[in-house]
């Protein structure tokens, strides 16, 4: 159905005036624009046939018009309630989305690309290579899908799924505006996470969004960072940190640094001291993320004691720091893990085609 239509024409992602113009073009009165807008973004319809307030004949005629919704291809729930989804896009490609329920919140971890070109050593998505960028509507769809499945409003969105958001900055910014305006999630409840793409942090700052911004640093010096993040070779850590300082100057907002802790690699006391030197006086917050093992890699998660020592050194240097454990480890919650593991399982078990592995 949707593959035969131009991607540009899907309805999700369009603003109220754009939807109104579109619906007028189908011969419907202006007020139907607002109805369509509500049914798309609030009720989350998957096709126009579902919009029962519209004339029957029109719905029948329009039933195959592409709304822009994906299909849940597979999902898995961890004991802590975290749900991980594989969503099938209009062209058959598969992306990951995670729904994380905590007390009053429902956070969605969205993908911004199919695969990723950054190839970070510790990241499952990095092993897949890059296939394509997601369009803004494909990011919105992920949020609506989780909202529908949990029957609960999504309160927060983090761009920490597959892909590098700043490599797809235009669509990510479009998605941020629509998540805010059309789906109704406050900008401060949205987090964009990047490993750093030259000049893009400045470009993001110049958008003057109210979003939370996180930079995946993962190492306190250039040599070590390059061994973990291949693209860092073209983006020296001092340039990255300078651009981060500019971000703070332009937006007047603090940013977060993410730092994966890999046992024996970047978690030694001297690494913490070196990191503290870089970040002294910087309006920032450090999130330490104990490594989530992925089967391809030899890295190990450090023990609690090592993690606490690292944290204490940063605190002694007056640096705001917290430790963030990934939720839903059982649902293969690290970046790209469900897709990687599922595909592997299918390769081993040829008798069970991927399509049949639903819910
Ligand atoms: N490309 C962006 C966003 C995707 S990854 C970025 O790099 O920030 C989101 C976060 O998950 C990043 O901080 C990333 O480094 C981290 N991550 C990736 N693989 C991980 C793993 N195996 N264990 C723990 N965190 C991981």
Short mmCIF file of C-alpha atoms and ligand atoms in Angstrom, two decimals:
data_model
loop_
_atom_site.label_atom_id
_atom_site.label_comp_id
_atom_site.label_asym_id
_atom_site.label_seq_id
_atom_site.Cartn_x
_atom_site.Cartn_y
_atom_site.Cartn_z
CA UNK A 1 0.00 0.00 0.00
CA UNK A 2 2.33 2.76 1.20
CA UNK A 3 5.31 1.70 -0.90
CA UNK A 4 3.55 2.79 -4.09
CA UNK A 5 2.96 6.29 -2.73
CA UNK A 6 5.43 9.11 -2.48
CA UNK A 7 6.83 9.34 1.05
CA UNK A 8 6.26 13.11 0.91
CA UNK A 9 2.53 12.60 0.76
CA UNK A 10 2.03 10.74 4.06
CA UNK A 11 -0.22 12.60 6.47
CA UNK A 12 1.67 12.14 9.73
CA UNK A 13 4.13 14.98 10.22
CA UNK A 14 1.90 17.52 8.49
CA UNK A 15 0.79 20.59 10.46
CA UNK A 16 -2.83 21.63 10.97
CA UNK A 17 -2.76 24.15 8.06
CA UNK A 18 -1.12 21.53 5.79
CA UNK A 19 -3.72 18.90 6.70
CA UNK A 20 -6.51 21.42 6.17
CA UNK A 21 -5.18 22.27 2.72
CA UNK A 22 -4.85 18.59 1.89
CA UNK A 23 -8.37 17.71 2.98
CA UNK A 24 -9.84 20.63 1.08
CA UNK A 25 -8.10 19.23 -1.98
CA UNK A 26 -10.11 16.02 -1.54
CA UNK A 27 -13.34 18.02 -1.67
CA UNK A 28 -14.02 18.19 2.07
CA UNK A 29 -14.92 21.34 4.02
CA UNK A 30 -12.25 23.25 5.98
CA UNK A 31 -13.40 22.14 9.46
CA UNK A 32 -12.51 18.55 8.57
CA UNK A 33 -8.84 19.61 8.75
CA UNK A 34 -9.03 19.97 12.51
CA UNK A 35 -10.83 16.63 12.83
CA UNK A 36 -8.20 14.88 10.75
CA UNK A 37 -5.47 16.52 12.87
CA UNK A 38 -7.04 15.22 16.10
CA UNK A 39 -7.63 11.73 14.79
CA UNK A 40 -4.06 11.49 13.53
CA UNK A 41 -2.19 12.86 16.53
CA UNK A 42 -4.54 12.27 19.47
CA UNK A 43 -6.43 9.11 18.53
CA UNK A 44 -3.51 7.74 16.51
CA UNK A 45 -5.42 6.25 13.58
CA UNK A 46 -3.55 3.90 11.25
CA UNK A 47 -5.78 4.50 8.22
CA UNK A 48 -8.45 6.95 7.13
CA UNK A 49 -11.15 4.30 7.22
CA UNK A 50 -10.97 4.51 11.03
CA UNK A 51 -12.11 8.14 11.15
CA UNK A 52 -15.77 7.48 11.85
CA UNK A 53 -16.81 11.16 11.85
CA UNK A 54 -15.95 11.36 8.12
CA UNK A 55 -18.43 10.49 5.34
CA UNK A 56 -18.52 6.79 4.52
CA UNK A 57 -17.97 7.23 0.78
CA UNK A 58 -14.89 9.41 1.36
CA UNK A 59 -13.45 6.89 3.84
CA UNK A 60 -13.91 4.06 1.38
CA UNK A 61 -12.26 6.05 -1.38
CA UNK A 62 -9.35 7.07 0.86
CA UNK A 63 -8.84 3.84 2.78
CA UNK A 64 -5.46 3.10 1.16
CA UNK A 65 -4.09 6.62 1.46
CA UNK A 66 -0.78 6.45 3.39
CA UNK A 67 -1.13 7.83 6.89
CA UNK A 68 2.49 7.05 7.79
CA UNK A 69 2.10 4.38 10.46
CA UNK A 70 4.39 1.36 10.79
CA UNK A 71 3.48 -2.19 11.84
CA UNK A 72 4.65 -3.87 15.03
CA UNK A 73 6.77 -6.69 13.68
CA UNK A 74 7.82 -8.12 17.02
CA UNK A 75 7.78 -7.07 20.63
CA UNK A 76 9.23 -8.26 23.88
CA UNK A 77 8.53 -7.21 27.48
CA UNK A 78 11.13 -7.31 30.26
CA UNK A 79 10.17 -8.12 33.88
CA UNK A 80 10.57 -4.43 34.79
CA UNK A 81 7.86 -3.54 32.23
CA UNK A 82 10.19 -2.14 29.57
CA UNK A 83 8.89 -3.07 26.12
CA UNK A 84 11.09 -3.29 23.12
CA UNK A 85 9.60 -3.18 19.63
CA UNK A 86 10.77 -3.96 16.15
CA UNK A 87 8.75 -1.80 13.78
CA UNK A 88 8.39 -2.52 10.10
CA UNK A 89 8.54 0.59 7.91
CA UNK A 90 6.72 1.14 4.59
CA UNK A 91 9.73 -0.19 2.66
CA UNK A 92 10.06 -3.32 4.81
CA UNK A 93 13.05 -2.07 6.82
CA UNK A 94 13.06 -2.74 10.54
CA UNK A 95 13.85 -0.29 13.36
CA UNK A 96 13.87 -0.53 17.14
CA UNK A 97 11.85 1.48 19.62
CA UNK A 98 11.70 1.03 23.40
CA UNK A 99 8.92 2.01 25.82
CA UNK A 100 10.13 2.53 29.39
CA UNK A 101 7.47 2.92 32.11
CA UNK A 102 8.60 4.39 35.42
CA UNK A 103 6.24 5.58 38.17
CA UNK A 104 4.40 8.48 36.51
CA UNK A 105 6.44 8.56 33.32
CA UNK A 106 6.34 6.75 30.03
CA UNK A 107 9.57 7.34 28.12
CA UNK A 108 10.08 6.31 24.51
CA UNK A 109 13.56 5.69 23.18
CA UNK A 110 13.31 6.44 19.46
CA UNK A 111 15.54 5.60 16.51
CA UNK A 112 16.53 8.40 14.14
CA UNK A 113 18.10 6.23 11.41
CA UNK A 114 17.94 2.66 10.14
CA UNK A 115 21.32 1.44 11.35
CA UNK A 116 24.13 3.90 12.06
CA UNK A 117 27.30 5.02 10.31
CA UNK A 118 29.23 5.87 13.48
CA UNK A 119 30.36 2.27 14.19
CA UNK A 120 31.09 2.74 17.91
CA UNK A 121 32.89 -0.36 19.20
CA UNK A 122 30.54 -1.05 22.12
CA UNK A 123 27.26 -0.44 20.28
CA UNK A 124 25.11 -3.14 18.66
CA UNK A 125 23.65 -0.69 16.11
CA UNK A 126 27.17 0.29 15.12
CA UNK A 127 27.72 -3.29 13.89
CA UNK A 128 24.86 -3.06 11.41
CA UNK A 129 26.14 -0.23 9.27
CA UNK A 130 23.97 2.55 7.92
CA UNK A 131 20.91 1.95 5.71
CA UNK A 132 18.96 5.22 5.60
CA UNK A 133 17.74 8.25 7.53
CA UNK A 134 14.30 8.22 9.07
CA UNK A 135 11.82 10.89 8.05
CA UNK A 136 10.24 12.98 10.82
CA UNK A 137 6.94 11.12 10.50
CA UNK A 138 8.71 7.79 11.13
CA UNK A 139 9.98 9.20 14.43
CA UNK A 140 6.50 10.42 15.40
CA UNK A 141 5.07 7.02 14.51
CA UNK A 142 7.34 5.34 17.06
CA UNK A 143 5.96 7.54 19.84
CA UNK A 144 2.33 6.99 18.78
CA UNK A 145 2.91 3.23 18.58
CA UNK A 146 4.23 3.02 22.15
CA UNK A 147 1.46 5.31 23.38
CA UNK A 148 -1.16 3.05 21.80
CA UNK A 149 0.41 -0.18 23.03
CA UNK A 150 0.74 1.03 26.64
CA UNK A 151 -2.65 2.85 26.52
CA UNK A 152 -0.89 5.66 28.33
CA UNK A 153 0.31 9.09 27.22
CA UNK A 154 3.99 9.30 26.45
CA UNK A 155 5.61 11.86 28.76
CA UNK A 156 9.24 11.77 27.58
CA UNK A 157 11.16 10.96 24.41
CA UNK A 158 14.89 10.24 24.18
CA UNK A 159 16.71 10.05 20.83
CA UNK A 160 18.86 7.16 22.03
CA UNK A 161 17.71 4.33 19.79
CA UNK A 162 19.33 3.37 16.50
CA UNK A 163 21.20 6.08 14.67
CA UNK A 164 23.00 9.36 15.15
CA UNK A 165 20.41 12.16 15.47
CA UNK A 166 22.76 14.97 14.43
CA UNK A 167 23.60 13.15 11.18
CA UNK A 168 19.86 13.49 10.40
CA UNK A 169 19.40 16.86 12.05
CA UNK A 170 16.74 18.32 9.75
CA UNK A 171 14.28 15.48 10.24
CA UNK A 172 15.08 15.28 13.96
CA UNK A 173 14.31 18.99 14.40
CA UNK A 174 11.08 18.61 12.43
CA UNK A 175 10.16 15.68 14.68
CA UNK A 176 10.94 17.69 17.83
CA UNK A 177 8.60 20.50 16.73
CA UNK A 178 5.82 18.07 15.90
CA UNK A 179 6.24 15.98 19.07
CA UNK A 180 5.87 19.24 20.94
CA UNK A 181 3.13 20.99 18.99
CA UNK A 182 1.08 18.14 17.56
CA UNK A 183 1.53 15.29 20.06
CA UNK A 184 1.81 17.64 23.04
CA UNK A 185 5.07 16.62 24.73
CA UNK A 186 7.00 19.48 26.36
CA UNK A 187 10.35 20.25 24.71
CA UNK A 188 12.07 19.89 28.06
CA UNK A 189 10.86 16.29 28.15
CA UNK A 190 12.72 15.51 24.92
CA UNK A 191 16.40 14.48 24.94
CA UNK A 192 18.70 14.49 21.92
CA UNK A 193 21.84 12.40 22.35
CA UNK A 194 24.85 12.65 20.03
CA UNK A 195 28.30 11.18 19.75
CA UNK A 196 29.27 14.45 18.02
CA UNK A 197 29.19 15.48 14.37
CA UNK A 198 31.36 18.53 13.48
CA UNK A 199 29.41 21.83 13.30
CA UNK A 200 26.09 20.17 14.07
CA UNK A 201 26.10 20.92 17.80
CA UNK A 202 26.35 24.61 16.94
CA UNK A 203 23.60 24.18 14.32
CA UNK A 204 21.36 22.56 16.93
CA UNK A 205 22.11 25.37 19.43
CA UNK A 206 21.06 27.94 16.85
CA UNK A 207 17.61 26.36 16.73
CA UNK A 208 17.12 27.57 20.34
CA UNK A 209 15.12 24.53 21.36
CA UNK A 210 14.30 23.84 25.00
CA UNK A 211 15.28 20.18 24.68
CA UNK A 212 17.71 18.34 26.92
CA UNK A 213 20.97 17.76 25.10
CA UNK A 214 23.38 14.90 25.82
CA UNK A 215 26.83 14.27 24.36
CA UNK A 216 28.28 10.75 24.39
CA UNK A 217 31.84 11.43 25.49
CA UNK A 218 32.92 7.99 26.76
CA UNK A 219 36.61 8.87 27.14
CA UNK A 220 38.65 11.63 28.79
CA UNK A 221 41.21 12.03 25.99
CA UNK A 222 41.50 11.87 22.22
CA UNK A 223 43.60 8.69 21.99
CA UNK A 224 41.22 6.57 24.02
CA UNK A 225 38.13 8.12 22.45
CA UNK A 226 39.39 7.26 18.97
CA UNK A 227 39.75 3.60 19.88
CA UNK A 228 36.09 3.43 20.96
CA UNK A 229 34.50 5.82 18.46
CA UNK A 230 36.06 5.63 14.97
CA UNK A 231 34.50 8.92 13.81
CA UNK A 232 36.28 10.74 16.64
CA UNK A 233 39.41 10.68 14.44
CA UNK A 234 37.85 13.47 12.41
CA UNK A 235 36.61 15.39 15.42
CA UNK A 236 39.27 16.07 18.07
CA UNK A 237 37.91 16.03 21.64
CA UNK A 238 38.99 19.67 22.17
CA UNK A 239 36.93 20.78 19.16
CA UNK A 240 33.98 18.74 20.42
CA UNK A 241 34.21 20.29 23.89
CA UNK A 242 34.61 23.78 22.39
CA UNK A 243 31.43 23.27 20.40
CA UNK A 244 29.71 22.07 23.58
CA UNK A 245 30.78 25.28 25.34
CA UNK A 246 29.33 27.26 22.44
CA UNK A 247 26.12 25.29 22.86
CA UNK A 248 25.89 26.42 26.47
CA UNK A 249 26.69 30.03 25.52
CA UNK A 250 24.11 30.16 22.74
CA UNK A 251 21.28 28.32 24.49
CA UNK A 252 22.05 29.26 28.12
CA UNK A 253 21.21 25.66 28.93
CA UNK A 254 23.45 23.10 30.54
CA UNK A 255 24.15 19.83 28.79
CA UNK A 256 24.76 16.25 29.85
CA UNK A 257 27.77 14.11 29.09
CA UNK A 258 27.21 10.39 28.76
CA UNK A 259 30.09 8.14 29.71
CA UNK A 260 29.83 4.39 29.23
CA UNK A 261 31.89 2.55 31.81
CA UNK A 262 33.90 -0.28 30.23
CA UNK A 263 35.87 -2.34 32.74
CA UNK A 264 39.62 -1.78 32.49
CA UNK A 265 39.23 0.42 29.41
CA UNK A 266 37.95 3.85 30.51
CA UNK A 267 36.89 3.33 34.13
CA UNK A 268 40.18 3.80 36.01
CA UNK A 269 40.63 6.53 38.65
CA UNK A 270 43.05 8.40 36.37
CA UNK A 271 40.36 8.52 33.68
CA UNK A 272 37.96 10.09 36.17
CA UNK A 273 40.57 12.68 37.18
CA UNK A 274 41.31 13.53 33.56
CA UNK A 275 37.59 13.82 32.79
CA UNK A 276 37.12 16.11 35.79
CA UNK A 277 39.84 18.45 34.48
CA UNK A 278 37.99 18.88 31.17
CA UNK A 279 34.65 19.49 32.79
CA UNK A 280 35.59 21.80 35.65
CA UNK A 281 33.46 24.94 35.45
CA UNK A 282 31.43 23.53 32.59
CA UNK A 283 27.64 23.83 33.02
CA UNK A 284 27.08 20.13 32.68
CA UNK A 285 25.98 16.90 34.28
CA UNK A 286 27.72 13.55 33.79
CA UNK A 287 25.69 10.36 33.35
CA UNK A 288 27.78 7.27 33.95
CA UNK A 289 26.31 4.31 32.03
CA UNK A 290 27.65 0.91 33.09
CA UNK A 291 28.18 -1.01 29.84
CA UNK A 292 25.34 -3.25 28.69
CA UNK A 293 27.02 -6.35 27.26
CA UNK A 294 26.40 -7.04 23.57
CA UNK A 295 27.41 -10.43 22.31
CA UNK A 296 29.80 -9.23 19.60
CA UNK A 297 32.17 -7.46 21.97
CA UNK A 298 34.71 -8.38 24.56
CA UNK A 299 33.96 -5.39 26.81
CA UNK A 300 32.84 -5.96 30.39
CA UNK A 301 30.73 -3.98 32.81
CA UNK A 302 32.77 -2.82 35.83
CA UNK A 303 31.78 -3.87 39.35
CA UNK A 304 29.83 -1.56 41.69
CA UNK A 305 32.94 -0.62 43.68
CA UNK A 306 34.80 0.60 40.59
CA UNK A 307 31.75 2.56 39.47
CA UNK A 308 31.46 4.25 42.86
CA UNK A 309 35.13 5.21 42.94
CA UNK A 310 34.79 6.82 39.50
CA UNK A 311 31.68 8.70 40.61
CA UNK A 312 33.30 9.85 43.87
CA UNK A 313 36.32 11.31 42.06
CA UNK A 314 34.02 13.40 39.86
CA UNK A 315 32.03 14.52 42.90
CA UNK A 316 35.25 15.47 44.72
CA UNK A 317 35.94 17.77 41.77
CA UNK A 318 32.45 19.32 42.21
CA UNK A 319 31.07 17.73 39.07
CA UNK A 320 27.38 16.79 39.01
CA UNK A 321 27.17 13.09 38.29
CA UNK A 322 24.69 10.21 38.33
CA UNK A 323 24.87 6.53 37.46
CA UNK A 324 22.27 5.33 34.96
CA UNK A 325 21.65 1.65 34.56
CA UNK A 326 19.90 0.73 31.30
CA UNK A 327 16.36 -0.50 31.90
CA UNK A 328 15.04 -3.79 30.63
CA UNK A 329 18.29 -5.65 30.18
CA UNK A 330 16.25 -8.80 29.71
CA UNK A 331 14.58 -7.28 26.67
CA UNK A 332 18.02 -6.71 25.11
CA UNK A 333 17.62 -3.03 25.82
CA UNK A 334 21.02 -1.82 24.67
CA UNK A 335 21.08 0.03 21.43
CA UNK A 336 20.35 -2.30 18.49
CA UNK A 337 20.39 -5.47 20.54
CA UNK A 338 16.91 -6.82 19.94
CA UNK A 339 17.23 -6.50 16.18
CA UNK A 340 20.70 -8.03 16.18
CA UNK A 341 19.70 -10.92 18.42
CA UNK A 342 16.47 -11.62 16.58
CA UNK A 343 18.13 -11.67 13.21
CA UNK A 344 20.80 -13.99 14.58
CA UNK A 345 18.15 -16.29 16.00
CA UNK A 346 16.46 -16.42 12.62
CA UNK A 347 19.72 -17.22 10.89
CA UNK A 348 20.17 -20.19 13.22
CA UNK A 349 16.57 -21.33 13.03
CA UNK A 350 15.66 -21.20 9.35
CA UNK A 351 12.45 -23.12 9.98
CA UNK A 352 10.95 -20.08 11.67
CA UNK A 353 10.55 -17.15 9.31
CA UNK A 354 10.96 -13.66 10.79
CA UNK A 355 7.39 -12.68 9.86
CA UNK A 356 5.95 -15.34 12.13
CA UNK A 357 7.79 -14.11 15.19
CA UNK A 358 5.10 -11.71 16.30
CA UNK A 359 4.20 -10.87 19.91
N1 LIG B 1 24.21 8.09 18.41
C1 LIG B 1 23.72 8.73 19.59
C2 LIG B 1 22.44 8.13 20.14
C3 LIG B 1 22.31 6.63 20.16
S1 LIG B 1 23.10 5.73 21.44
C4 LIG B 1 24.81 8.73 20.66
O1 LIG B 1 25.81 8.08 20.47
O2 LIG B 1 24.66 9.40 21.67
C5 LIG B 1 22.45 6.30 22.95
C6 LIG B 1 23.36 6.06 24.12
O3 LIG B 1 23.49 4.64 24.39
C7 LIG B 1 24.78 6.57 23.85
O4 LIG B 1 25.31 7.24 24.95
C8 LIG B 1 25.51 5.27 23.57
O5 LIG B 1 26.85 5.42 23.72
C9 LIG B 1 24.84 4.32 24.55
N2 LIG B 1 25.12 2.89 24.27
C10 LIG B 1 25.31 2.30 23.09
N3 LIG B 1 25.63 0.98 23.26
C11 LIG B 1 25.62 0.76 24.59
C12 LIG B 1 25.87 -0.39 25.41
N4 LIG B 1 26.20 -1.57 24.88
N5 LIG B 1 25.79 -0.24 26.75
C13 LIG B 1 25.45 0.95 27.31
N6 LIG B 1 25.20 2.05 26.60
C14 LIG B 1 25.29 1.97 25.25
#
